[in-house]
Tab-separated table of C-alpha atoms and ligand atoms in Angstrom:
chain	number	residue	atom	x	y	z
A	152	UNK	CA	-152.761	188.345	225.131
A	153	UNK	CA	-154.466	187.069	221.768
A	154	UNK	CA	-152.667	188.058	218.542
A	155	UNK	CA	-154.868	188.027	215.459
A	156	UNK	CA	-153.243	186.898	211.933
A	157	UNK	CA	-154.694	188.335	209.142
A	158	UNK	CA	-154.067	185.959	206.258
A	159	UNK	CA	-154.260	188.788	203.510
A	160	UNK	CA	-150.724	190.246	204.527
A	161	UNK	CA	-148.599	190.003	201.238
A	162	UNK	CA	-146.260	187.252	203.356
A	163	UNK	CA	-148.724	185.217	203.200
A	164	UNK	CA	-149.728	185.797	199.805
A	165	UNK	CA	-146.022	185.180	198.576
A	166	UNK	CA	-146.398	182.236	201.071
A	167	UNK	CA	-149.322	181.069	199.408
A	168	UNK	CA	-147.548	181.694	196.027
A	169	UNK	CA	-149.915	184.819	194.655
A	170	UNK	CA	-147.203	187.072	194.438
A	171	UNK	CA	-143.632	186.166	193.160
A	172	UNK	CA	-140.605	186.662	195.384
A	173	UNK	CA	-136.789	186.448	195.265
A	174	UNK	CA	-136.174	183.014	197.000
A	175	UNK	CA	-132.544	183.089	198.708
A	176	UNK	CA	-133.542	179.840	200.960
A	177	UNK	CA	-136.312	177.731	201.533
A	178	UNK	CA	-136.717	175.156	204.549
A	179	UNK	CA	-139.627	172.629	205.751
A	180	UNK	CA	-140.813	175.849	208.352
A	181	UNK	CA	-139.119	179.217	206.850
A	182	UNK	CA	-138.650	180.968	203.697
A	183	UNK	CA	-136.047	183.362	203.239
A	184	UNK	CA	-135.899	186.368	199.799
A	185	UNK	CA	-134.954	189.190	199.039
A	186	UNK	CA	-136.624	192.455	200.350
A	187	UNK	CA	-138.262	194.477	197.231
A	188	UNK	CA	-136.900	197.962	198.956
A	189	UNK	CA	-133.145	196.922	199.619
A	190	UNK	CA	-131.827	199.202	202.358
A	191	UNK	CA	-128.663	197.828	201.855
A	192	UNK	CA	-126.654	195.611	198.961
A	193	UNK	CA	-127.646	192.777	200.980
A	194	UNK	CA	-131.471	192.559	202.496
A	195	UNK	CA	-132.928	189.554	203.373
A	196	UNK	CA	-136.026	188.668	204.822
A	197	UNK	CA	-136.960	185.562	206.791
A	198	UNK	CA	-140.314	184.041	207.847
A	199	UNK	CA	-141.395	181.397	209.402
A	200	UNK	CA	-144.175	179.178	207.169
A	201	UNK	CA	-146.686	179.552	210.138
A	202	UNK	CA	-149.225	182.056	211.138
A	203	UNK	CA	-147.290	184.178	213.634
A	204	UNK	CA	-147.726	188.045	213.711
A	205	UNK	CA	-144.725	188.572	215.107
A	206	UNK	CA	-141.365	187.320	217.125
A	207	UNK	CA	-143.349	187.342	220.354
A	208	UNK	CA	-146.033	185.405	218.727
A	209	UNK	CA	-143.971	182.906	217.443
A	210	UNK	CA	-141.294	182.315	220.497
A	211	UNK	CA	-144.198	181.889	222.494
A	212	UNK	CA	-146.580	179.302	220.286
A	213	UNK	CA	-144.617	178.058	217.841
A	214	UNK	CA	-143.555	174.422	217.786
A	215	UNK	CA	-139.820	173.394	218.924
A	216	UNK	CA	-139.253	171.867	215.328
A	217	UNK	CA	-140.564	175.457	213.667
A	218	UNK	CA	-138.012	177.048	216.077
A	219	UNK	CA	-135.243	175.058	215.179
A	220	UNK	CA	-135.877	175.592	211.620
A	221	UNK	CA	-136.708	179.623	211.706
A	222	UNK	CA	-133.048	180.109	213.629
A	223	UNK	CA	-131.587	177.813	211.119
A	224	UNK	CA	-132.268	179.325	207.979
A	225	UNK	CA	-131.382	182.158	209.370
A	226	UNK	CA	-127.831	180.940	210.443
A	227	UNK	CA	-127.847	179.379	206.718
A	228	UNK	CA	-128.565	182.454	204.937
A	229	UNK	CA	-125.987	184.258	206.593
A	230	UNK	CA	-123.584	181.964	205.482
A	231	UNK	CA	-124.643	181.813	202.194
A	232	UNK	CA	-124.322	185.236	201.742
A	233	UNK	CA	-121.167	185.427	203.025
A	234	UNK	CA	-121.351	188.037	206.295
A	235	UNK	CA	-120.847	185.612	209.137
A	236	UNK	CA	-118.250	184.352	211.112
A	237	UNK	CA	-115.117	185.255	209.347
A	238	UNK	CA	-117.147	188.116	207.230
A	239	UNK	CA	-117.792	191.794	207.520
A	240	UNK	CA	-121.123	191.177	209.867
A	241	UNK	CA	-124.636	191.976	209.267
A	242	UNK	CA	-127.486	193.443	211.518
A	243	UNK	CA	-130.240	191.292	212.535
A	244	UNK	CA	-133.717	192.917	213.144
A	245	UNK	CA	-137.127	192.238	213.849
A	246	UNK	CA	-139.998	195.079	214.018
A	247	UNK	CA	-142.948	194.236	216.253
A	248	UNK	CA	-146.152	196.653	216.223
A	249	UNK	CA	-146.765	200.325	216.362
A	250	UNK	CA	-144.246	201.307	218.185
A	251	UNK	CA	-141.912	199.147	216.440
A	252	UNK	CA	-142.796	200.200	212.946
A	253	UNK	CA	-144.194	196.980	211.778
A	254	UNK	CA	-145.395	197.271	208.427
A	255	UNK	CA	-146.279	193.935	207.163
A	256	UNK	CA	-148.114	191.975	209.772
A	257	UNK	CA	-146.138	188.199	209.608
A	258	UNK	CA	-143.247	187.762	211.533
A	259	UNK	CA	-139.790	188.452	209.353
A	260	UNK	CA	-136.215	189.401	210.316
A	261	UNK	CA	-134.244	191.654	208.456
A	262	UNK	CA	-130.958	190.713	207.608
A	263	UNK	CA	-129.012	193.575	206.161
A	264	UNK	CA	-125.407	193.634	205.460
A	265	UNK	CA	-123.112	194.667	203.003
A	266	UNK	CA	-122.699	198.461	204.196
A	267	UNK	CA	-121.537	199.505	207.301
A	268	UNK	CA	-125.139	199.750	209.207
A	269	UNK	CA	-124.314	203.129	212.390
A	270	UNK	CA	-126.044	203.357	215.198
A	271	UNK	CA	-128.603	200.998	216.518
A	272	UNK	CA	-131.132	203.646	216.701
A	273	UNK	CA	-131.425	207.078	215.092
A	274	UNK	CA	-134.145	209.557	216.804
A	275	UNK	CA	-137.179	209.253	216.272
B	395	AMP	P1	-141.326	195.904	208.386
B	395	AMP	O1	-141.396	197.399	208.529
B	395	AMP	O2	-140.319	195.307	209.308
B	395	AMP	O3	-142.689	195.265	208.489
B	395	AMP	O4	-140.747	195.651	206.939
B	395	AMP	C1	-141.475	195.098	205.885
B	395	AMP	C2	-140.515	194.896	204.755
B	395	AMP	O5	-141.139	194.139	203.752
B	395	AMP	C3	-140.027	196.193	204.098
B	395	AMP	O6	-138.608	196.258	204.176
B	395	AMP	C4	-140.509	196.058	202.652
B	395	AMP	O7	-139.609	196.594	201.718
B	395	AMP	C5	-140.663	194.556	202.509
B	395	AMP	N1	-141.613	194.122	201.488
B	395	AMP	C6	-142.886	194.548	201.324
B	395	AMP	N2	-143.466	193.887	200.300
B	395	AMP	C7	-142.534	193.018	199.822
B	395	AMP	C8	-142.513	192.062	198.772
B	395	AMP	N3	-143.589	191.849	197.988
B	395	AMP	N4	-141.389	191.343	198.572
B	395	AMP	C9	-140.299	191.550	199.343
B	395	AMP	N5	-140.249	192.441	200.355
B	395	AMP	C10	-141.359	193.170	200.588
């Protein structure tokens, strides 16, 4: 399967430094700030520096240093915002495609916390 990155998606464009962003954490491969729609007192998003259009894309052809990194930072920002180990948790999330309600086309995970989250999944 090919996946096709369009380099216009505003990730890329805070990547590329066109549009400002919260910065929470940034690493040689990732960069992790603060979602502008907060569905939660804590939101965090975290990308990988690389062209990938999503987790698939990036497990699959990213390099073993870019992996490292990516699941670092995210360890690290879950630290620094205190939810981990010892904390009250967080939920970890990743939307892929239509089905999976992708909106912006680069690769992020959501890291939300600071509220107690429900259910997984609520009907559609
Ligand atoms: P998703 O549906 O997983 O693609 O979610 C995309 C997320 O990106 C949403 O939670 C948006 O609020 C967030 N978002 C969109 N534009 C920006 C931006 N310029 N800065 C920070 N977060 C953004």
């Amino acid at each position: 399967m090919a996946y096709t990155y369009d380099d216009q998606n505003i990730f890329a464009k805070i990547l590329r430094g066109e549009i400002p962003n919260t910065t929470v954490l940034e690493t040689d491969h990732a960069l992790a700030f603060r979602d502008i729609n907060a569905q939660a007192p804590e939101h965090v998003l975290v990308i990988p520096k690389g062209p990938y259009v999503c987790y698939d894309h990036f497990a699959l052809a990213a390099s073993d240093a870019e992996i490292v990194d990516f699941t670092r930072a995210i360890g690290q920002v879950v630290q620094a915002l205190g939810v981990g180990a010892d904390g009250d948790g967080y939920r970890l999330l990743s939307n892929a495609g239509k089905d999976g309600v992708q909106e912006v086309p680069h690769l992020h995970v959501h890291i939300v916390a600071g509220r107690h989250m429900g259910r997984m999944l609520s009907p559609a």
